[in-house]
Amino acid sequence: MEVNYVAIVVAAVASFVISSVWYTVFDKQRTELLSSANADTAAGTKPPAWKILVELVRSLIVASVLAEFATHLEITDWTAAALLGFAAWIGFPFVLLTGSVLWDNVPWKLAAIHAGDWLLKLLVITVIVGVWH
């Protein structure tokens, strides 16, 4: 099995779009939970172009790493790909976000918003790169 670079790009774009929709849906709640001192948290505020570009690069990195995992694990069906995405979510974003709640006093509702975003992104990415060879 080889890594499919087109699948990586498609997965990165799909995760970016899904994440954008997720944060649009939860914009009001997220804004209320964040500190008013941060000017970037105003509800409905469009992020600057450089942040959008950085987020796309981040999505490409995550998709590339997960594509390598899926390839080395010889994942070819959507259920195994979804399990990989769920395992990656539990092992990384979930653990990190619960740590931020436990040690940094991040509101659990804010962490839950971010955790939901990461779960969706990782599932979408792993299913796309896992089945598209």
Coordinates of N, CA and C in Angstrom, one line a residue:
M1 N 0.8 -1.2 0.0 CA 0.0 0.0 0.0 C 0.9 1.2 0.0
E2 N 0.4 2.2 -0.7 CA 1.1 3.5 -0.8 C 0.2 4.6 -0.3
V3 N 0.8 5.7 0.2 CA 0.1 6.8 0.6 C -0.5 7.5 -0.6
N4 N -1.8 7.9 -0.5 CA -2.4 8.6 -1.6 C -2.4 10.1 -1.3
Y5 N -1.6 10.9 -2.0 CA -1.4 12.3 -1.7 C -2.7 13.1 -2.0
V6 N -3.4 12.7 -3.0 CA -4.7 13.4 -3.3 C -5.7 13.2 -2.2
A7 N -5.7 12.0 -1.6 CA -6.6 11.7 -0.5 C -6.2 12.6 0.7
I8 N -4.9 12.8 0.9 CA -4.4 13.7 2.0 C -5.0 15.1 1.8
V9 N -4.8 15.6 0.6 CA -5.3 17.0 0.4 C -6.8 17.1 0.5
V10 N -7.6 16.1 0.0 CA -9.0 16.1 0.1 C -9.4 16.0 1.6
A11 N -8.7 15.1 2.3 CA -9.0 14.9 3.8 C -8.8 16.2 4.5
A12 N -7.7 16.9 4.2 CA -7.3 18.1 4.9 C -8.4 19.2 4.6
V13 N -8.8 19.3 3.4 CA -9.8 20.3 3.0 C -11.1 20.0 3.7
A14 N -11.5 18.7 3.7 CA -12.7 18.3 4.3 C -12.7 18.6 5.8
S15 N -11.6 18.3 6.4 CA -11.6 18.5 7.9 C -11.6 20.0 8.2
F16 N -11.0 20.8 7.3 CA -11.0 22.3 7.5 C -12.5 22.8 7.4
V17 N -13.2 22.3 6.3 CA -14.6 22.7 6.1 C -15.5 22.3 7.3
I18 N -15.3 21.0 7.7 CA -16.1 20.5 8.8 C -15.8 21.3 10.1
S19 N -14.6 21.6 10.3 CA -14.2 22.3 11.5 C -14.8 23.7 11.5
S20 N -14.8 24.4 10.3 CA -15.4 25.7 10.1 C -16.8 25.7 10.4
V21 N -17.5 24.7 9.9 CA -19.0 24.5 10.2 C -19.2 24.3 11.7
W22 N -18.4 23.5 12.3 CA -18.5 23.2 13.7 C -18.4 24.4 14.6
Y23 N -17.3 25.2 14.3 CA -17.1 26.4 15.1 C -18.1 27.5 14.8
T24 N -18.7 27.5 13.6 CA -19.8 28.4 13.3 C -21.0 28.1 14.1
V25 N -21.3 26.8 14.2 CA -22.5 26.3 15.0 C -22.3 26.7 16.5
F26 N -21.1 26.5 17.0 CA -20.8 26.7 18.4 C -20.1 28.1 18.7
D27 N -20.2 29.0 17.8 CA -19.6 30.3 17.9 C -20.0 31.1 19.1
K28 N -21.3 31.2 19.4 CA -21.8 31.9 20.5 C -21.4 31.3 21.8
Q29 N -21.5 30.0 21.9 CA -21.1 29.4 23.2 C -19.6 29.5 23.4
R30 N -18.8 29.3 22.4 CA -17.4 29.4 22.5 C -17.0 30.8 22.9
T31 N -17.6 31.8 22.3 CA -17.2 33.2 22.6 C -17.6 33.5 24.0
E32 N -18.7 33.0 24.5 CA -19.0 33.3 25.9 C -18.1 32.6 26.9
L33 N -17.5 31.5 26.5 CA -16.6 30.8 27.4 C -15.2 31.4 27.4
L34 N -14.8 32.0 26.3 CA -13.5 32.6 26.2 C -13.3 33.9 27.0
S35 N -12.1 34.2 27.3 CA -11.9 35.5 28.0 C -12.2 36.7 27.1
S36 N -12.8 37.7 27.7 CA -13.1 38.9 26.9 C -11.9 39.7 26.6
A37 N -10.7 39.3 27.2 CA -9.5 40.1 26.9 C -8.9 39.7 25.5
N38 N -9.4 38.6 24.9 CA -8.9 38.2 23.7 C -9.7 38.8 22.5
A39 N -9.1 39.7 21.8 CA -9.9 40.4 20.7 C -10.3 39.5 19.6
D40 N -9.7 38.3 19.4 CA -10.0 37.4 18.4 C -11.2 36.5 18.7
T41 N -11.8 36.7 19.8 CA -12.9 35.8 20.2 C -14.3 36.4 20.0
A42 N -14.4 37.6 19.5 CA -15.7 38.2 19.2 C -16.5 37.3 18.3
A43 N -17.8 37.1 18.7 CA -18.7 36.3 17.9 C -18.8 36.8 16.5
G44 N -18.7 35.9 15.5 CA -18.9 36.2 14.1 C -17.7 36.9 13.5
T45 N -16.6 37.1 14.3 CA -15.4 37.7 13.7 C -14.7 36.8 12.8
K46 N -14.4 37.2 11.6 CA -13.7 36.4 10.6 C -12.2 36.5 10.9
P47 N -11.6 35.3 11.0 CA -10.1 35.3 11.2 C -9.3 35.9 10.1
P48 N -8.2 36.4 10.4 CA -7.3 36.9 9.3 C -6.9 35.8 8.4
A49 N -6.5 36.2 7.2 CA -6.1 35.2 6.1 C -5.0 34.3 6.6
W50 N -4.0 34.9 7.3 CA -2.9 34.1 7.7 C -3.3 32.9 8.6
K51 N -4.3 33.2 9.5 CA -4.7 32.1 10.4 C -5.4 31.0 9.6
I52 N -6.2 31.4 8.6 CA -6.8 30.4 7.8 C -5.8 29.5 7.1
L53 N -4.8 30.1 6.5 CA -3.7 29.4 5.9 C -3.0 28.5 6.8
V54 N -2.7 29.0 8.0 CA -2.0 28.1 9.0 C -2.9 26.9 9.4
E55 N -4.2 27.2 9.5 CA -5.1 26.1 9.8 C -5.1 25.0 8.7
L56 N -5.1 25.5 7.5 CA -5.0 24.5 6.4 C -3.7 23.7 6.4
V57 N -2.6 24.3 6.7 CA -1.3 23.6 6.9 C -1.4 22.6 8.0
R58 N -2.0 23.0 9.1 CA -2.2 22.1 10.3 C -3.0 20.9 9.8
S59 N -4.1 21.1 9.1 CA -4.9 20.0 8.6 C -4.1 19.1 7.7
L60 N -3.3 19.7 6.8 CA -2.5 18.8 5.9 C -1.5 18.0 6.7
I61 N -0.9 18.5 7.8 CA 0.0 17.8 8.6 C -0.7 16.6 9.3
V62 N -1.8 16.9 9.9 CA -2.6 15.8 10.6 C -3.0 14.7 9.6
A63 N -3.5 15.2 8.4 CA -3.9 14.2 7.4 C -2.7 13.4 6.9
S64 N -1.6 14.0 6.8 CA -0.4 13.2 6.3 C 0.0 12.2 7.3
V65 N 0.1 12.6 8.6 CA 0.4 11.6 9.6 C -0.5 10.5 9.7
L66 N -1.8 10.8 9.7 CA -2.8 9.7 9.8 C -2.8 8.8 8.5
A67 N -2.5 9.4 7.4 CA -2.4 8.6 6.1 C -1.2 7.6 6.3
E68 N -0.1 8.1 6.8 CA 1.0 7.2 7.1 C 0.6 6.0 8.0
F69 N -0.1 6.4 9.1 CA -0.5 5.4 10.0 C -1.4 4.4 9.3
A70 N -2.4 4.9 8.6 CA -3.4 4.0 7.9 C -2.7 3.1 6.9
T71 N -1.7 3.6 6.2 CA -0.9 2.8 5.3 C -0.1 1.7 6.0
H72 N 0.6 2.1 7.0 CA 1.4 1.1 7.7 C 0.6 0.1 8.4
L73 N -0.6 0.4 8.8 CA -1.5 -0.5 9.5 C -2.4 -1.3 8.5
E74 N -2.2 -1.0 7.2 CA -2.9 -1.6 6.1 C -4.4 -1.5 6.2
I75 N -4.9 -0.3 6.6 CA -6.3 -0.1 6.8 C -6.9 0.2 5.4
T76 N -7.9 -0.6 5.1 CA -8.6 -0.4 3.7 C -10.1 -0.3 3.8
D77 N -10.7 -0.4 5.0 CA -12.1 -0.2 5.0 C -12.5 0.9 6.0
W78 N -13.7 1.4 5.9 CA -14.1 2.6 6.7 C -14.2 2.3 8.2
T79 N -14.6 1.1 8.6 CA -14.7 0.8 10.0 C -13.4 0.8 10.7
A80 N -12.4 0.2 10.1 CA -11.0 0.2 10.6 C -10.5 1.6 10.7
A81 N -10.8 2.3 9.6 CA -10.3 3.7 9.5 C -10.9 4.6 10.6
A82 N -12.2 4.4 10.9 CA -12.9 5.1 11.9 C -12.4 4.7 13.3
L83 N -12.1 3.4 13.5 CA -11.4 3.0 14.8 C -10.1 3.7 15.0
L84 N -9.3 3.8 13.9 CA -8.0 4.5 14.0 C -8.3 6.0 14.4
G85 N -9.2 6.6 13.7 CA -9.6 8.0 14.1 C -10.0 8.2 15.5
F86 N -10.8 7.2 16.0 CA -11.3 7.3 17.4 C -10.1 7.1 18.3
A87 N -9.3 6.1 18.0 CA -8.1 5.8 18.9 C -7.2 7.0 18.9
A88 N -7.0 7.7 17.8 CA -6.1 8.8 17.7 C -6.8 10.0 18.6
W89 N -8.1 10.1 18.5 CA -8.8 11.1 19.3 C -8.6 10.9 20.8
I90 N -8.8 9.7 21.2 CA -8.7 9.3 22.6 C -7.3 9.6 23.1
G91 N -6.3 9.1 22.3 CA -4.9 9.2 22.7 C -4.3 10.5 22.7
F92 N -4.8 11.5 21.9 CA -4.2 12.8 21.8 C -5.1 13.9 22.1
P93 N -6.0 14.4 21.3 CA -6.8 15.6 21.7 C -7.6 15.4 23.0
F94 N -8.2 14.2 23.2 CA -9.0 14.0 24.4 C -8.1 14.1 25.6
V95 N -7.0 13.4 25.6 CA -6.1 13.5 26.7 C -5.6 14.9 27.0
L96 N -5.2 15.6 25.9 CA -4.7 16.9 26.1 C -5.7 17.9 26.6
L97 N -7.0 17.8 26.0 CA -8.0 18.7 26.4 C -8.5 18.4 27.9
T98 N -8.5 17.2 28.3 CA -8.9 16.9 29.7 C -7.8 17.4 30.6
G99 N -6.6 17.4 30.2 CA -5.5 17.9 31.0 C -5.6 19.4 31.1
S100 N -6.0 20.1 30.1 CA -6.2 21.5 30.2 C -7.4 21.9 31.1
V101 N -8.4 21.1 31.2 CA -9.5 21.3 32.1 C -9.0 21.0 33.6
L102 N -8.2 19.9 33.7 CA -7.8 19.5 35.1 C -6.7 20.5 35.6
W103 N -5.7 20.9 34.8 CA -4.6 21.6 35.3 C -4.6 23.1 35.0
D104 N -5.3 23.6 33.9 CA -5.3 25.0 33.5 C -6.6 25.7 33.7
N105 N -7.5 25.0 34.3 CA -8.9 25.6 34.6 C -9.6 26.0 33.3
V106 N -9.3 25.3 32.2 CA -10.1 25.6 31.0 C -11.5 25.1 31.3
P107 N -12.6 25.9 31.0 CA -13.9 25.4 31.2 C -14.2 24.1 30.4
W108 N -14.8 23.2 31.1 CA -15.1 21.9 30.5 C -15.9 22.0 29.3
K109 N -16.8 23.0 29.3 CA -17.7 23.2 28.1 C -16.9 23.6 26.9
L110 N -15.9 24.5 27.1 CA -15.0 24.9 26.0 C -14.2 23.7 25.5
A111 N -13.6 22.9 26.4 CA -12.9 21.7 26.0 C -13.8 20.8 25.3
A112 N -15.0 20.6 25.7 CA -15.9 19.7 25.0 C -16.2 20.2 23.5
I113 N -16.3 21.5 23.3 CA -16.5 22.1 22.0 C -15.2 21.7 21.1
H114 N -14.1 21.9 21.7 CA -12.8 21.6 20.9 C -12.7 20.0 20.7
A115 N -13.1 19.3 21.7 CA -13.0 17.8 21.6 C -14.0 17.3 20.5
G116 N -15.1 17.9 20.4 CA -16.1 17.5 19.4 C -15.5 17.8 18.0
D117 N -14.9 18.9 17.9 CA -14.3 19.3 16.6 C -13.2 18.3 16.2
W118 N -12.3 18.0 17.2 CA -11.3 17.1 16.9 C -11.8 15.7 16.6
L119 N -12.8 15.2 17.2 CA -13.4 13.9 16.9 C -13.8 13.9 15.5
L120 N -14.6 14.9 15.1 CA -15.1 14.9 13.7 C -14.0 14.9 12.7
K121 N -13.0 15.8 13.0 CA -11.8 16.0 12.0 C -11.1 14.6 11.9
L122 N -10.8 14.0 13.0 CA -10.0 12.8 12.9 C -10.8 11.6 12.3
L123 N -12.1 11.6 12.5 CA -12.9 10.5 11.9 C -12.9 10.8 10.3
V124 N -13.2 12.0 9.9 CA -13.2 12.3 8.5 C -11.9 12.1 7.8
I125 N -10.8 12.5 8.5 CA -9.5 12.3 7.9 C -9.2 10.8 7.7
T126 N -9.4 10.1 8.8 CA -9.0 8.7 8.7 C -9.8 7.9 7.8
V127 N -11.1 8.2 7.7 CA -11.9 7.4 6.7 C -11.5 7.8 5.3
I128 N -11.3 9.0 5.0 CA -10.9 9.4 3.6 C -9.5 8.8 3.3
V129 N -8.5 8.9 4.1 CA -7.2 8.4 3.8 C -7.1 6.9 3.9
G130 N -8.0 6.3 4.8 CA -8.0 4.9 5.0 C -8.6 4.1 3.9
V131 N -9.6 4.7 3.2 CA -10.3 3.9 2.2 C -9.9 4.3 0.8
W132 N -9.3 5.5 0.6 CA -9.0 6.0 -0.7 C -7.5 5.7 -1.0
H133 N -7.3 4.6 -1.6 CA -5.9 4.2 -2.0 C -5.8 4.1 -3.5

